[in-house]
Amino acid sequence: MKTLIYMALSANGCIADHKGDTPWSDGGWKKFAKTVGTYGNIVVGRRTYELMEKGGDFDRIGRPYTVVVSRTLKLNPAKNHTVARTPAQALKLLRKAGYSKAMVAGGTKLNSSFIEKNLADEIVLDVEPFLFGGAAIPFLKSRPLMRNLKLIDAKKYKGGFSLHYKIRKEAP
């Protein structure tokens, strides 16, 4: 299954401020929503799910089929939302639901898990013109990890720029 990690982040590599707020541009949201529409699904972690549900973000992006990855989440998910305990199980659930590609949309733990377990094939990073300091939320966990990337595309959009990478499977 082709798996894409898609994240908007600040110029210094953070996916949200210390409260989980994400002041991304309208251009970034439109690009994200279009990609979600292409994939028809997203895979998110518990905290991202709760923030998106609370903020009405699922409605903004067309209520895609959503898999929440959490080991402890006790959730009564909305229609076409389900829960998986691991990234691998999330991909199995998507295959069972008829999808041939998956879009991972964060957060930090989930991004790290997909990359560490070599379950992601590509990454799209939408870089927005913000800097978050202090206890901002990083793209990846701070533990040893290295992967080689190959730049596929770089484009400017209204509000930022987008970098699309292929994750190389060979060792760095």
PDB file of C-alpha atoms in Angstrom:
ATOM      1  CA  MET A   1       0.000   0.000   0.000  1.00  0.00           C
ATOM      2  CA  LYS A   2       1.421   3.381  -0.995  1.00  0.00           C
ATOM      3  CA  THR A   3       1.604   5.507   2.153  1.00  0.00           C
ATOM      4  CA  LEU A   4       2.114   9.277   2.254  1.00  0.00           C
ATOM      5  CA  ILE A   5       2.867  11.324   5.359  1.00  0.00           C
ATOM      6  CA  TYR A   6       1.419  14.790   4.796  1.00  0.00           C
ATOM      7  CA  MET A   7       2.228  17.545   7.277  1.00  0.00           C
ATOM      8  CA  ALA A   8       2.099  21.295   7.458  1.00  0.00           C
ATOM      9  CA  LEU A   9       4.878  22.678   9.593  1.00  0.00           C
ATOM     10  CA  SER A  10       6.558  25.880  10.648  1.00  0.00           C
ATOM     11  CA  ALA A  11       9.797  27.070   9.098  1.00  0.00           C
ATOM     12  CA  ASN A  12      11.621  25.534  12.082  1.00  0.00           C
ATOM     13  CA  GLY A  13      10.025  22.089  11.697  1.00  0.00           C
ATOM     14  CA  CYS A  14       7.184  22.163  14.240  1.00  0.00           C
ATOM     15  CA  ILE A  15       3.676  20.923  13.467  1.00  0.00           C
ATOM     16  CA  ALA A  16       1.907  23.050  16.106  1.00  0.00           C
ATOM     17  CA  ASP A  17       2.554  25.445  18.946  1.00  0.00           C
ATOM     18  CA  HIS A  18       2.694  24.276  22.576  1.00  0.00           C
ATOM     19  CA  LYS A  19      -1.143  24.301  22.809  1.00  0.00           C
ATOM     20  CA  GLY A  20      -1.633  22.318  19.610  1.00  0.00           C
ATOM     21  CA  ASP A  21      -2.737  25.361  17.608  1.00  0.00           C
ATOM     22  CA  THR A  22      -1.946  25.455  13.907  1.00  0.00           C
ATOM     23  CA  PRO A  23      -2.337  28.876  12.272  1.00  0.00           C
ATOM     24  CA  TRP A  24      -1.872  27.546   8.728  1.00  0.00           C
ATOM     25  CA  SER A  25      -2.714  29.567   5.644  1.00  0.00           C
ATOM     26  CA  ASP A  26      -5.893  29.157   3.608  1.00  0.00           C
ATOM     27  CA  GLY A  27      -3.692  28.028   0.708  1.00  0.00           C
ATOM     28  CA  GLY A  28      -2.231  25.300   2.884  1.00  0.00           C
ATOM     29  CA  TRP A  29      -5.671  24.119   4.018  1.00  0.00           C
ATOM     30  CA  LYS A  30      -6.960  24.028   0.440  1.00  0.00           C
ATOM     31  CA  LYS A  31      -3.960  21.982  -0.695  1.00  0.00           C
ATOM     32  CA  PHE A  32      -4.360  19.612   2.273  1.00  0.00           C
ATOM     33  CA  ALA A  33      -8.110  19.172   1.645  1.00  0.00           C
ATOM     34  CA  LYS A  34      -7.490  18.460  -2.050  1.00  0.00           C
ATOM     35  CA  THR A  35      -4.936  15.771  -1.166  1.00  0.00           C
ATOM     36  CA  VAL A  36      -7.311  14.211   1.378  1.00  0.00           C
ATOM     37  CA  GLY A  37      -9.953  14.114  -1.365  1.00  0.00           C
ATOM     38  CA  THR A  38      -7.528  12.329  -3.689  1.00  0.00           C
ATOM     39  CA  TYR A  39      -6.701   9.690  -1.068  1.00  0.00           C
ATOM     40  CA  GLY A  40     -10.204   9.459   0.433  1.00  0.00           C
ATOM     41  CA  ASN A  41      -8.757   8.666   3.858  1.00  0.00           C
ATOM     42  CA  ILE A  42      -6.480   9.894   6.602  1.00  0.00           C
ATOM     43  CA  VAL A  43      -4.668   8.184   9.443  1.00  0.00           C
ATOM     44  CA  VAL A  44      -4.166  10.284  12.570  1.00  0.00           C
ATOM     45  CA  GLY A  45      -3.036   9.861  16.154  1.00  0.00           C
ATOM     46  CA  ARG A  46      -5.317  10.312  19.155  1.00  0.00           C
ATOM     47  CA  ARG A  47      -4.387  13.909  19.943  1.00  0.00           C
ATOM     48  CA  THR A  48      -4.637  14.987  16.296  1.00  0.00           C
ATOM     49  CA  TYR A  49      -8.025  13.274  16.059  1.00  0.00           C
ATOM     50  CA  GLU A  50      -9.334  15.056  19.137  1.00  0.00           C
ATOM     51  CA  LEU A  51      -8.060  18.455  17.915  1.00  0.00           C
ATOM     52  CA  MET A  52      -9.509  17.939  14.421  1.00  0.00           C
ATOM     53  CA  GLU A  53     -12.862  16.750  15.777  1.00  0.00           C
ATOM     54  CA  LYS A  54     -13.081  19.667  18.218  1.00  0.00           C
ATOM     55  CA  GLY A  55     -12.095  22.196  15.531  1.00  0.00           C
ATOM     56  CA  GLY A  56     -14.547  20.905  12.916  1.00  0.00           C
ATOM     57  CA  ASP A  57     -11.647  20.031  10.621  1.00  0.00           C
ATOM     58  CA  PHE A  58     -13.168  16.757   9.407  1.00  0.00           C
ATOM     59  CA  ASP A  59     -16.116  18.729   8.031  1.00  0.00           C
ATOM     60  CA  ARG A  60     -13.706  21.188   6.362  1.00  0.00           C
ATOM     61  CA  ILE A  61     -11.936  18.374   4.514  1.00  0.00           C
ATOM     62  CA  GLY A  62     -15.012  16.418   3.469  1.00  0.00           C
ATOM     63  CA  ARG A  63     -15.366  13.785   6.225  1.00  0.00           C
ATOM     64  CA  PRO A  64     -12.845  11.256   4.839  1.00  0.00           C
ATOM     65  CA  TYR A  65     -12.571   7.661   6.023  1.00  0.00           C
ATOM     66  CA  THR A  66     -10.437   8.106   9.154  1.00  0.00           C
ATOM     67  CA  VAL A  67      -8.342   5.646  11.129  1.00  0.00           C
ATOM     68  CA  VAL A  68      -7.224   6.794  14.572  1.00  0.00           C
ATOM     69  CA  VAL A  69      -4.115   5.028  15.870  1.00  0.00           C
ATOM     70  CA  SER A  70      -4.056   4.729  19.643  1.00  0.00           C
ATOM     71  CA  ARG A  71      -3.201   1.978  22.080  1.00  0.00           C
ATOM     72  CA  THR A  72      -5.441   3.304  24.823  1.00  0.00           C
ATOM     73  CA  LEU A  73      -8.088   5.362  23.096  1.00  0.00           C
ATOM     74  CA  LYS A  74     -11.569   4.535  24.219  1.00  0.00           C
ATOM     75  CA  LEU A  75     -13.506   6.199  21.465  1.00  0.00           C
ATOM     76  CA  ASN A  76     -16.945   5.983  20.037  1.00  0.00           C
ATOM     77  CA  PRO A  77     -15.815   7.085  16.583  1.00  0.00           C
ATOM     78  CA  ALA A  78     -17.966   9.075  14.197  1.00  0.00           C
ATOM     79  CA  LYS A  79     -19.420   7.400  11.105  1.00  0.00           C
ATOM     80  CA  ASN A  80     -16.625   6.143   8.789  1.00  0.00           C
ATOM     81  CA  HIS A  81     -14.024   6.633  11.560  1.00  0.00           C
ATOM     82  CA  THR A  82     -12.363   3.624  13.168  1.00  0.00           C
ATOM     83  CA  VAL A  83      -9.574   2.865  15.647  1.00  0.00           C
ATOM     84  CA  ALA A  84      -6.388   0.827  15.173  1.00  0.00           C
ATOM     85  CA  ARG A  85      -3.805  -0.044  17.803  1.00  0.00           C
ATOM     86  CA  THR A  86      -0.737   0.151  15.511  1.00  0.00           C
ATOM     87  CA  PRO A  87       0.269   1.763  12.218  1.00  0.00           C
ATOM     88  CA  ALA A  88       0.388  -1.669  10.558  1.00  0.00           C
ATOM     89  CA  GLN A  89      -3.146  -2.418  11.744  1.00  0.00           C
ATOM     90  CA  ALA A  90      -4.297   0.966  10.391  1.00  0.00           C
ATOM     91  CA  LEU A  91      -3.016   0.010   6.934  1.00  0.00           C
ATOM     92  CA  LYS A  92      -4.744  -3.385   7.169  1.00  0.00           C
ATOM     93  CA  LEU A  93      -8.030  -1.667   8.026  1.00  0.00           C
ATOM     94  CA  LEU A  94      -7.657   0.658   5.035  1.00  0.00           C
ATOM     95  CA  ARG A  95      -6.923  -2.279   2.691  1.00  0.00           C
ATOM     96  CA  LYS A  96      -9.980  -4.103   4.072  1.00  0.00           C
ATOM     97  CA  ALA A  97     -12.064  -0.952   3.412  1.00  0.00           C
ATOM     98  CA  GLY A  98     -10.913  -0.996  -0.227  1.00  0.00           C
ATOM     99  CA  TYR A  99      -8.164   1.633  -0.248  1.00  0.00           C
ATOM    100  CA  SER A 100      -4.893   1.122  -2.130  1.00  0.00           C
ATOM    101  CA  LYS A 101      -3.130   4.168  -0.696  1.00  0.00           C
ATOM    102  CA  ALA A 102      -3.039   5.821   2.715  1.00  0.00           C
ATOM    103  CA  MET A 103      -2.496   9.385   3.871  1.00  0.00           C
ATOM    104  CA  VAL A 104      -0.970   9.840   7.321  1.00  0.00           C
ATOM    105  CA  ALA A 105      -1.756  13.266   8.795  1.00  0.00           C
ATOM    106  CA  GLY A 106       0.074  13.274  12.147  1.00  0.00           C
ATOM    107  CA  GLY A 107       1.038  13.839  14.899  1.00  0.00           C
ATOM    108  CA  THR A 108       4.564  13.469  16.143  1.00  0.00           C
ATOM    109  CA  LYS A 109       4.337   9.917  17.542  1.00  0.00           C
ATOM    110  CA  LEU A 110       2.433   8.620  14.532  1.00  0.00           C
ATOM    111  CA  ASN A 111       4.799  10.223  11.997  1.00  0.00           C
ATOM    112  CA  SER A 112       7.767   8.724  13.851  1.00  0.00           C
ATOM    113  CA  SER A 113       6.156   5.271  14.059  1.00  0.00           C
ATOM    114  CA  PHE A 114       5.397   5.093  10.339  1.00  0.00           C
ATOM    115  CA  ILE A 115       8.934   6.160   9.423  1.00  0.00           C
ATOM    116  CA  GLU A 116      10.666   3.939  12.016  1.00  0.00           C
ATOM    117  CA  LYS A 117       8.706   0.886  10.876  1.00  0.00           C
ATOM    118  CA  ASN A 118       9.370   1.680   7.175  1.00  0.00           C
ATOM    119  CA  LEU A 119       5.636   1.907   6.479  1.00  0.00           C
ATOM    120  CA  ALA A 120       5.775   5.287   4.709  1.00  0.00           C
ATOM    121  CA  ASP A 121       6.814   5.721   1.074  1.00  0.00           C
ATOM    122  CA  GLU A 122       6.592   9.481   0.626  1.00  0.00           C
ATOM    123  CA  ILE A 123       6.410  12.700   2.646  1.00  0.00           C
ATOM    124  CA  VAL A 124       4.825  16.018   1.723  1.00  0.00           C
ATOM    125  CA  LEU A 125       5.862  18.927   3.924  1.00  0.00           C
ATOM    126  CA  ASP A 126       3.957  22.174   3.521  1.00  0.00           C
ATOM    127  CA  VAL A 127       6.243  24.786   5.061  1.00  0.00           C
ATOM    128  CA  GLU A 128       4.360  27.784   6.434  1.00  0.00           C
ATOM    129  CA  PRO A 129       5.858  31.173   7.404  1.00  0.00           C
ATOM    130  CA  PHE A 130       5.799  30.741  11.181  1.00  0.00           C
ATOM    131  CA  LEU A 131       8.320  29.980  13.890  1.00  0.00           C
ATOM    132  CA  PHE A 132       7.245  28.173  17.043  1.00  0.00           C
ATOM    133  CA  GLY A 133       9.525  28.240  20.071  1.00  0.00           C
ATOM    134  CA  GLY A 134       9.416  26.787  23.552  1.00  0.00           C
ATOM    135  CA  ALA A 135       7.474  23.566  23.892  1.00  0.00           C
ATOM    136  CA  ALA A 136       6.207  23.507  20.300  1.00  0.00           C
ATOM    137  CA  ILE A 137       5.297  20.130  18.822  1.00  0.00           C
ATOM    138  CA  PRO A 138       7.969  18.688  16.499  1.00  0.00           C
ATOM    139  CA  PHE A 139       7.412  16.747  13.257  1.00  0.00           C
ATOM    140  CA  LEU A 140       9.284  13.707  14.653  1.00  0.00           C
ATOM    141  CA  LYS A 141      10.136  12.409  18.121  1.00  0.00           C
ATOM    142  CA  SER A 142      13.595  13.264  19.397  1.00  0.00           C
ATOM    143  CA  ARG A 143      15.218   9.868  19.252  1.00  0.00           C
ATOM    144  CA  PRO A 144      17.827   8.521  16.859  1.00  0.00           C
ATOM    145  CA  LEU A 145      16.359   8.227  13.376  1.00  0.00           C
ATOM    146  CA  MET A 146      17.767   8.804   9.924  1.00  0.00           C
ATOM    147  CA  ARG A 147      16.281   8.186   6.492  1.00  0.00           C
ATOM    148  CA  ASN A 148      17.499   9.274   3.089  1.00  0.00           C
ATOM    149  CA  LEU A 149      14.997  11.247   1.060  1.00  0.00           C
ATOM    150  CA  LYS A 150      14.804  12.018  -2.644  1.00  0.00           C
ATOM    151  CA  LEU A 151      13.168  15.316  -3.598  1.00  0.00           C
ATOM    152  CA  ILE A 152      10.347  14.629  -6.081  1.00  0.00           C
ATOM    153  CA  ASP A 153       8.878  18.127  -6.314  1.00  0.00           C
ATOM    154  CA  ALA A 154       8.973  21.591  -4.769  1.00  0.00           C
ATOM    155  CA  LYS A 155       6.200  24.126  -5.345  1.00  0.00           C
ATOM    156  CA  LYS A 156       5.176  27.477  -3.963  1.00  0.00           C
ATOM    157  CA  TYR A 157       1.522  27.920  -3.015  1.00  0.00           C
ATOM    158  CA  LYS A 158      -0.354  30.883  -1.589  1.00  0.00           C
ATOM    159  CA  GLY A 159       0.942  31.035   1.978  1.00  0.00           C
ATOM    160  CA  GLY A 160       3.983  28.751   1.820  1.00  0.00           C
ATOM    161  CA  PHE A 161       5.809  26.144  -0.176  1.00  0.00           C
ATOM    162  CA  SER A 162       5.503  22.389  -0.512  1.00  0.00           C
ATOM    163  CA  LEU A 163       8.287  19.799  -0.556  1.00  0.00           C
ATOM    164  CA  HIS A 164       7.466  16.299  -1.806  1.00  0.00           C
ATOM    165  CA  TYR A 165       9.962  13.540  -0.993  1.00  0.00           C
ATOM    166  CA  LYS A 166      10.290   9.830  -1.661  1.00  0.00           C
ATOM    167  CA  ILE A 167      11.638   7.923   1.360  1.00  0.00           C
ATOM    168  CA  ARG A 168      14.534   5.780   0.238  1.00  0.00           C
ATOM    169  CA  LYS A 169      14.419   2.316   1.771  1.00  0.00           C
ATOM    170  CA  GLU A 170      18.187   1.717   1.668  1.00  0.00           C
ATOM    171  CA  ALA A 171      20.248   2.497   4.766  1.00  0.00           C
ATOM    172  CA  PRO A 172      21.689   6.034   5.049  1.00  0.00           C
TER     173      PRO A 172
END
